[in-house]
Short mmCIF file of C-alpha atoms (C1' of nucleotides) in Angstrom, two decimals:
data_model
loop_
_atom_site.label_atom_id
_atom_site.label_comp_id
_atom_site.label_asym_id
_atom_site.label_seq_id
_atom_site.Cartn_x
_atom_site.Cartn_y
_atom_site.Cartn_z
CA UNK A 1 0.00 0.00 0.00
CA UNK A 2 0.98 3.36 -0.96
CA UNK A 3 -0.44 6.58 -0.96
CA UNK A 4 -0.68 7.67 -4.87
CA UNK A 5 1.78 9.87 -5.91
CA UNK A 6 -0.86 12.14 -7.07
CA UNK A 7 -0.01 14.02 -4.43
CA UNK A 8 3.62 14.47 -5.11
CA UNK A 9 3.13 15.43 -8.74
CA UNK A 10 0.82 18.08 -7.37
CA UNK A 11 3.57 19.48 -5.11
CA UNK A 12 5.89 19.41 -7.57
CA UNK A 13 3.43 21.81 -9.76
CA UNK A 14 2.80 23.91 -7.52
CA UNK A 15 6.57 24.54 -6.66
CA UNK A 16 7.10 25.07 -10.63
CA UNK A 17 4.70 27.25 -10.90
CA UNK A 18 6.04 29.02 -7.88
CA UNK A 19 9.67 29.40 -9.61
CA UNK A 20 8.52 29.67 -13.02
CA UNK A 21 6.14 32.93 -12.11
CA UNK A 22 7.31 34.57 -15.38
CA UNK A 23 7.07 32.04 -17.80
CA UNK A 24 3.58 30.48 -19.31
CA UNK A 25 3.48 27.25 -17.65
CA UNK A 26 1.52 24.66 -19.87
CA UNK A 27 0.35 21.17 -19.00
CA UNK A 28 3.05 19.98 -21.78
CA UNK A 29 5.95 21.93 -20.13
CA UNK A 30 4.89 20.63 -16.55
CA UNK A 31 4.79 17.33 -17.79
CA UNK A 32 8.10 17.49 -19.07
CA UNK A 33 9.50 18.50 -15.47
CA UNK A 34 7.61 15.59 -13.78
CA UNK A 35 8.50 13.47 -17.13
CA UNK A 36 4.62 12.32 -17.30
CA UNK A 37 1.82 12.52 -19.67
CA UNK A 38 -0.06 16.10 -20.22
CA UNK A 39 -2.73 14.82 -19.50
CA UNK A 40 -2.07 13.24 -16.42
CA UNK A 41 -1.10 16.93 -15.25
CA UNK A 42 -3.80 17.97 -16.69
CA UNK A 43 -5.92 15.97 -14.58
CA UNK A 44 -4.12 17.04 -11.37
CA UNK A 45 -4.22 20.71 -12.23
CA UNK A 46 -7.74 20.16 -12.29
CA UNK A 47 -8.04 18.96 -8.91
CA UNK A 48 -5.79 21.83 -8.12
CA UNK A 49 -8.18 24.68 -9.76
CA UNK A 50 -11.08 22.47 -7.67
CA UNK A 51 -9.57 23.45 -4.59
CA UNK A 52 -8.90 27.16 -6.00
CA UNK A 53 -5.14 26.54 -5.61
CA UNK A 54 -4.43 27.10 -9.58
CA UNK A 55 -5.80 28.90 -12.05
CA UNK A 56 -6.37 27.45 -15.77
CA UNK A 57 -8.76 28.47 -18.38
CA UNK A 58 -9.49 26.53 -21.34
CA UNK A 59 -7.82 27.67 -24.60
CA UNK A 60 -5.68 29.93 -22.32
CA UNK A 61 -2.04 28.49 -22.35
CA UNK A 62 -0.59 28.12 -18.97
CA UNK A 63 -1.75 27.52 -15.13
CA UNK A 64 -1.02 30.32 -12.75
CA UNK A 65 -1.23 30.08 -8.89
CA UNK A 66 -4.13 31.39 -7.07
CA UNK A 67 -2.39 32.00 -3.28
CA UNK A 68 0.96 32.84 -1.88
CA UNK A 69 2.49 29.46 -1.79
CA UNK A 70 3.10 30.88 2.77
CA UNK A 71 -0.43 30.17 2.87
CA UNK A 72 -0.88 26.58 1.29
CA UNK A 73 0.08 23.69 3.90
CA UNK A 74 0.63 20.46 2.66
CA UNK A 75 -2.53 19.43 4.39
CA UNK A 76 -4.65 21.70 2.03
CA UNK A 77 -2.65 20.04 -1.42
CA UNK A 78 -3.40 16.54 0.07
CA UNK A 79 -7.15 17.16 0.19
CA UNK A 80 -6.84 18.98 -3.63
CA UNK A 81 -6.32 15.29 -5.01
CA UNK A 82 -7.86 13.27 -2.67
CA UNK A 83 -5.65 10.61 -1.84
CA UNK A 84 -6.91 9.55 1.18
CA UNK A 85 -10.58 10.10 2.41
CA UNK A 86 -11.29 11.32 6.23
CA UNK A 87 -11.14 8.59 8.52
CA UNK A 88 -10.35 5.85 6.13
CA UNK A 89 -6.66 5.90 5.88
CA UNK A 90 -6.65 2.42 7.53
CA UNK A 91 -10.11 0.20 6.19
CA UNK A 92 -11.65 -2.27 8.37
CA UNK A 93 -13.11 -5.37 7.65
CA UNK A 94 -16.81 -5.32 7.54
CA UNK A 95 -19.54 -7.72 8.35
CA UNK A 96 -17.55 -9.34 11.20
CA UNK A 97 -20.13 -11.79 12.92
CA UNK A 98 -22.08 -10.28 15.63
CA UNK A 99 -22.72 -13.38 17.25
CA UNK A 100 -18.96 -12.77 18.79
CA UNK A 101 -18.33 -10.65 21.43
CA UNK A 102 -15.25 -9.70 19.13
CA UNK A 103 -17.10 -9.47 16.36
CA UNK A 104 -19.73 -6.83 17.40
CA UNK A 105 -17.09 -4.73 19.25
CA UNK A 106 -14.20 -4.60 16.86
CA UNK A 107 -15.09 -2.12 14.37
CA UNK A 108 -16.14 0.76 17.04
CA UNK A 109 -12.85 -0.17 19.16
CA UNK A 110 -10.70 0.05 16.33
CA UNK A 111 -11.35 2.99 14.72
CA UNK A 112 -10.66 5.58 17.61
CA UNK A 113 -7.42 4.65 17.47
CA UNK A 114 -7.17 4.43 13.32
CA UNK A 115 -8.50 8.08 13.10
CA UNK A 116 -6.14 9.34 15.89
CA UNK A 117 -3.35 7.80 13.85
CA UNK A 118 -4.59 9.33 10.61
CA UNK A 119 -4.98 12.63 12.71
CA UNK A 120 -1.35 12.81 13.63
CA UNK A 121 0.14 12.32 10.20
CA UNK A 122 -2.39 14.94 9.06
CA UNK A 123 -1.52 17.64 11.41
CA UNK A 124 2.32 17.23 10.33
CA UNK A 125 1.55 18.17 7.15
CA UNK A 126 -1.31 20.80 8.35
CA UNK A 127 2.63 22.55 9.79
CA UNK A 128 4.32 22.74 6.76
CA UNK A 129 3.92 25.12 3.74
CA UNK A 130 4.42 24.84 0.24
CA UNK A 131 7.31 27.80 0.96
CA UNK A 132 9.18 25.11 3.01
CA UNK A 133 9.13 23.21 -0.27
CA UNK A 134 10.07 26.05 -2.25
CA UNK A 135 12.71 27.39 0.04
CA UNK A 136 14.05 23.71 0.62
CA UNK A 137 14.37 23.58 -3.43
CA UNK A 138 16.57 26.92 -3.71
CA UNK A 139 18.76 26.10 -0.89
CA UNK A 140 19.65 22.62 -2.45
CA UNK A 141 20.14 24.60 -5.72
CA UNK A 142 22.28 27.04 -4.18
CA UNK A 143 24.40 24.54 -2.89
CA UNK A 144 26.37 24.13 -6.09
CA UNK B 1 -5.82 4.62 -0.96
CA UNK B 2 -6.92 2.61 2.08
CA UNK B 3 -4.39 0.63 4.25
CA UNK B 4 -5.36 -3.01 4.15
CA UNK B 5 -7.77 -4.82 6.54
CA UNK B 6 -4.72 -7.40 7.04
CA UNK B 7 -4.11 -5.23 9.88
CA UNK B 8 -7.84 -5.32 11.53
CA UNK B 9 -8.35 -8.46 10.85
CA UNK B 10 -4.66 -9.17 12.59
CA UNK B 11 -6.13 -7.35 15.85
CA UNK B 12 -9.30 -9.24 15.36
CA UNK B 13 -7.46 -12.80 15.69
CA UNK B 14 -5.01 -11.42 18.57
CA UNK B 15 -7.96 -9.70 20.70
CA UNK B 16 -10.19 -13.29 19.90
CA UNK B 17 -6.99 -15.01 21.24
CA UNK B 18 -6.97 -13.58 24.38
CA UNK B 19 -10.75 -13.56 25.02
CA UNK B 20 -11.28 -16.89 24.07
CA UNK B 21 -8.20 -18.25 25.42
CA UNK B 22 -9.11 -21.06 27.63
CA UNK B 23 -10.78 -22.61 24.02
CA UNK B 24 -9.07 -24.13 20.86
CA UNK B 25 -8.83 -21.28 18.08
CA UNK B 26 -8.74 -23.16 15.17
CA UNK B 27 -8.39 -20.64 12.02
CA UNK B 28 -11.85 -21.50 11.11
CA UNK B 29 -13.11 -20.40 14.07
CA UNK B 30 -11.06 -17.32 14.06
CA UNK B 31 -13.09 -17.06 10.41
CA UNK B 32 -16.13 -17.27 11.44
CA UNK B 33 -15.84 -14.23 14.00
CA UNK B 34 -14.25 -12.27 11.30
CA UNK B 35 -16.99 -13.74 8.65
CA UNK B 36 -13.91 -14.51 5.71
CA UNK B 37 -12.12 -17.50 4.93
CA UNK B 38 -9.86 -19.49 7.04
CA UNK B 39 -7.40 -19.55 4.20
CA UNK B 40 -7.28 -15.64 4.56
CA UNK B 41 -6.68 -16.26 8.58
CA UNK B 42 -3.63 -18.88 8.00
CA UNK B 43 -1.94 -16.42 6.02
CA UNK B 44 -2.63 -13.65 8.32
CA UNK B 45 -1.84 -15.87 11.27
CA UNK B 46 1.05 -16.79 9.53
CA UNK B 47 2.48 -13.29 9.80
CA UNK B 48 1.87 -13.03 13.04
CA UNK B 49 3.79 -15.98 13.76
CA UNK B 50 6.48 -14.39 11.92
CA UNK B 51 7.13 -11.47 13.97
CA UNK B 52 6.57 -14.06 17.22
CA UNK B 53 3.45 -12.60 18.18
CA UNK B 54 1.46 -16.35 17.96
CA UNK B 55 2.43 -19.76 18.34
CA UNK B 56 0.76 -22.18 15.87
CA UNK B 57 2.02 -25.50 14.56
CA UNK B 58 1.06 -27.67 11.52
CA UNK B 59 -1.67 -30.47 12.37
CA UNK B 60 -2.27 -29.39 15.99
CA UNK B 61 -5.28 -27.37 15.88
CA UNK B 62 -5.33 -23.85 17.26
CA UNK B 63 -3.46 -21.10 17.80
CA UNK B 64 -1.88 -19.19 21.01
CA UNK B 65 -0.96 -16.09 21.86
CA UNK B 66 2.95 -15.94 22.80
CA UNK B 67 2.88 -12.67 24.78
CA UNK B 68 0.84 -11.03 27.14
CA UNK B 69 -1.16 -8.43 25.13
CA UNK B 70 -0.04 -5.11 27.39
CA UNK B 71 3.47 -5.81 25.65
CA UNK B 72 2.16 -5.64 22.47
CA UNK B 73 1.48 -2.64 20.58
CA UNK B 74 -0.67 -1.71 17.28
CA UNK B 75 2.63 -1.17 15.73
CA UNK B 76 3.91 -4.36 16.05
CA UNK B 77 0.65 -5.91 14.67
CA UNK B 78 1.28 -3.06 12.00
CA UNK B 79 4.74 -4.43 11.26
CA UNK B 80 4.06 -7.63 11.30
CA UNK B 81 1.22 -7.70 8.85
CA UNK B 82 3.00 -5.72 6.45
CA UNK B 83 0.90 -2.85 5.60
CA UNK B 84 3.14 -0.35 4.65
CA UNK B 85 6.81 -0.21 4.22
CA UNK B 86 9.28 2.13 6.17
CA UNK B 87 9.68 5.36 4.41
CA UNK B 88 6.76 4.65 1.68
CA UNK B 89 3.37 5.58 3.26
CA UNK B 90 3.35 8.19 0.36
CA UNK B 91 5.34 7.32 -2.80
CA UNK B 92 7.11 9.98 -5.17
CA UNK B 93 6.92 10.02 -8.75
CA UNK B 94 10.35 8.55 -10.35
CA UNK B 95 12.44 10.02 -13.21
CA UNK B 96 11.25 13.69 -12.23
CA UNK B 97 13.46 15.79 -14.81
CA UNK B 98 17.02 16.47 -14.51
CA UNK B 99 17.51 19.49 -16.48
CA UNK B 100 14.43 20.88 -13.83
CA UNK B 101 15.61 22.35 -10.50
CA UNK B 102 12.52 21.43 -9.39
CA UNK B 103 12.51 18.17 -11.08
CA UNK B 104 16.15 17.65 -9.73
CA UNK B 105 15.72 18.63 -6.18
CA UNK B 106 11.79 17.74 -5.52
CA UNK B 107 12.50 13.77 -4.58
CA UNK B 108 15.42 14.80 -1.92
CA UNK B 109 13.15 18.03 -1.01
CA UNK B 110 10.06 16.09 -0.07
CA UNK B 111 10.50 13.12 1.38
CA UNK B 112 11.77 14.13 4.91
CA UNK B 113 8.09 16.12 5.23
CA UNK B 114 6.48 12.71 4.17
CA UNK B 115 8.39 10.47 6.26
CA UNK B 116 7.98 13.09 9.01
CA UNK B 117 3.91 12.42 8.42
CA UNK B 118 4.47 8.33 8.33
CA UNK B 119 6.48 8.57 11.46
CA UNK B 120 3.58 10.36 13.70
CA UNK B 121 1.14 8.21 12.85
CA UNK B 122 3.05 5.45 13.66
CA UNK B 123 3.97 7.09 16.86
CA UNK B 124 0.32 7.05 17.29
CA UNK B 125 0.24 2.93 17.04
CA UNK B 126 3.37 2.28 19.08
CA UNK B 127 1.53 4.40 21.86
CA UNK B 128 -1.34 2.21 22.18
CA UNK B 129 -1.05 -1.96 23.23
CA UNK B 130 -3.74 -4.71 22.54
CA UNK B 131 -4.45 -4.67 25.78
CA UNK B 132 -6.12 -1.72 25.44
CA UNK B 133 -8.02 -2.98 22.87
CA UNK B 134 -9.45 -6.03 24.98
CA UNK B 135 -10.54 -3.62 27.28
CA UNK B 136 -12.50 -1.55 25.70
CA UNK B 137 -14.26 -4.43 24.19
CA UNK B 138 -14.89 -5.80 26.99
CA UNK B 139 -15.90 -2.30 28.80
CA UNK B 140 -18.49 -2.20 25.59
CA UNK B 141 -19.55 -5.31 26.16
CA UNK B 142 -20.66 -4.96 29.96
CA UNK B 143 -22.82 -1.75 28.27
CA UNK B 144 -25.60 -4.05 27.91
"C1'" DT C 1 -9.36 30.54 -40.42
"C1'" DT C 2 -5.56 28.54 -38.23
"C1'" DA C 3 -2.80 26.98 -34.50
"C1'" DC C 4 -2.53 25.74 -30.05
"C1'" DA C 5 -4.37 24.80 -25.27
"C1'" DT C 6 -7.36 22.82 -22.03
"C1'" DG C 7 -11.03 19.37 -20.53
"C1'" DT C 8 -12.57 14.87 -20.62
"C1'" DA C 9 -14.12 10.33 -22.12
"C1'" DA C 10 -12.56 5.90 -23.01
"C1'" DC C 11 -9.32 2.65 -23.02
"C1'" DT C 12 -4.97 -0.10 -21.51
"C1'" DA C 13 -1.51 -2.29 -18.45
"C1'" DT C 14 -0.07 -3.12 -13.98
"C1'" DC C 15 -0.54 -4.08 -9.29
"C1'" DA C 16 -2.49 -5.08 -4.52
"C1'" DT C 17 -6.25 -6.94 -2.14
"C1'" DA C 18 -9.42 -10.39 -0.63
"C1'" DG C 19 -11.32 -14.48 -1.49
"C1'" DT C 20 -11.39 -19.32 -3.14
"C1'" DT C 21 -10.15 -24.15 -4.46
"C1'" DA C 22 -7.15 -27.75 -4.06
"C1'" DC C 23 -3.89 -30.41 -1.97
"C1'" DA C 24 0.47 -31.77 0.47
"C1'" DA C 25 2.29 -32.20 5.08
"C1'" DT C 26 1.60 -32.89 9.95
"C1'" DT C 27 -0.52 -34.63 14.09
"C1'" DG C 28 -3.53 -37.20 17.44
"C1'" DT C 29 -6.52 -41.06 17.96
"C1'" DA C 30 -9.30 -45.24 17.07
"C1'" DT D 1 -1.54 -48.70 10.79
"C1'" DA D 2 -5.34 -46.16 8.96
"C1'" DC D 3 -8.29 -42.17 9.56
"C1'" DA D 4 -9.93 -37.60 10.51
"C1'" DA D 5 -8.80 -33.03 11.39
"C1'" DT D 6 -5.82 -29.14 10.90
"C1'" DT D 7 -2.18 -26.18 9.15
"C1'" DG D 8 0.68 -24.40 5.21
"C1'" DT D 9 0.83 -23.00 0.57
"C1'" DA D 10 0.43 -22.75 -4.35
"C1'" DA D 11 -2.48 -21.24 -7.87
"C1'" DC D 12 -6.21 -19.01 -9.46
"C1'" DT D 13 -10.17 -15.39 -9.74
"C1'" DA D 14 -12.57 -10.92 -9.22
"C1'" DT D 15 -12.31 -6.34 -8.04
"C1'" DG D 16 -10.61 -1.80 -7.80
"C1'" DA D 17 -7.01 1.92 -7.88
"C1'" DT D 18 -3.21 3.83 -10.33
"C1'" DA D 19 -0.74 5.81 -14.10
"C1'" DG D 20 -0.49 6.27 -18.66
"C1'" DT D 21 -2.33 6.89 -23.41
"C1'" DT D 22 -5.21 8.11 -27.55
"C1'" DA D 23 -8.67 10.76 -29.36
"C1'" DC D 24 -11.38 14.55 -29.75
"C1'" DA D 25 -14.62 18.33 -28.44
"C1'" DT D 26 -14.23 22.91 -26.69
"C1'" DG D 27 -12.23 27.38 -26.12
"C1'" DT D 28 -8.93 31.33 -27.24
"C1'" DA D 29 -5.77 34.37 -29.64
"C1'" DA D 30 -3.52 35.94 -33.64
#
DNA sequence: TTACATGTAACTATCATAGTTACAATTGTA
DNA sequence: TACAATTGTAACTATGATAGTTACATGTAA
């Protein structure tokens, strides 16, 4: 299991777009960064404009971004493609047999704990910004 | 994206274990509390024998618990049934491109922030024990 | 009108999951 | 020893998500 990198290829859009501000940035140029299919970008940017992250017209060459990239958390790019749903990040057998004390308890035991788990990994992405990535991107550039 | 059930069904057979211990937990018991197939149990149980969690031996029907449940947390269930790798909760897109700072840098640039995410929620697991599990069945149970 | 983008439907290949059948190997008991 | 019951495993199926691809309708600017 392995949360689709959707999610990634939406970051790294987002950052492009971020340091290529003064170019036109078309599906067919981002998919050459991410070395993917237009379309697929295409299809991401369009979760992105969902969530009113992007901007992109059709017949209009090039997405722009909607928000300083200070105020976009990880958390909020996550939900843009929807890679995992709220409170299913772990699933849980269903129809166990309520004949068993086990079996009629399990799945309202369990998923406190699942949806604190799923919490915690949220909230560290809820602390970091899209300017972490950006910054973190420059500095590794600089370094040469 | 959805974790597997291995890992609910895993707790399932573990908390049964304990409950039921003074009977013979044969895996198609164990199946018909979860409502699957005992095939689906042996290979779970199977795992769980791997990471010395259950003793079970070929021929002799049922299987035991090896260690007393407040020593065992959800992590270790989590590990043992495989669910997700270390360091690959999310997965990055491959081949990003070269000639791209961003494409160059984004791989190095996010995973820290990802395995940051992985490692809280699986802080979250190794906090709780199946023990507290069996409790608060049983404490739901005694509801009625 | 032409050229070029975006948006989207439809399709493919690949993979993990969960379930299932079948059967060999192992063990206890009549 | 033979038998019945159980575990261990290989092999297969069905389902669904992912990522990629082709094709084309729609929209815009020059």
């Amino acid at each position: 299991m392995s949360i689709s990198s959707r999610f990634s290829v939406a970051i790294h859009i987002l950052a492009l777009l971020e340091i290529n501000k003064e170019g036109v940035c078309t599906s067919e140029y981002l998919a050459g960064s991410i070395n993917t299919n237009p379309v697929v970008v295409r299809k991401i940017v369009g979760m992105l404009k969902k969530a009113n992250l992007v901007e992109v017209r059709p017949g209009i060459a090039g997405t722009e971004l909607v928000k300083e990239l200070s105020e976009v958390t990880l958390f909020d790019v996550y939900k843009a493609v929807n890679v995992v749903n709220e409170k299913e990040l772990f699933s849980i057998h269903d129809n166990p047999n309520p004949e068993c004390p086990v079996g009629r308890n399990i799945q309202d035991t369990i998923e406190p704990f699942f949806i604190a788990a799923q919490v915690a990994m949220e909230e560290v992405l809820k602390s970091h910004t899209l300017k972490n990535i950006v910054q973190d991107i420059v500095t590794k550039e600089e370094m040469y």
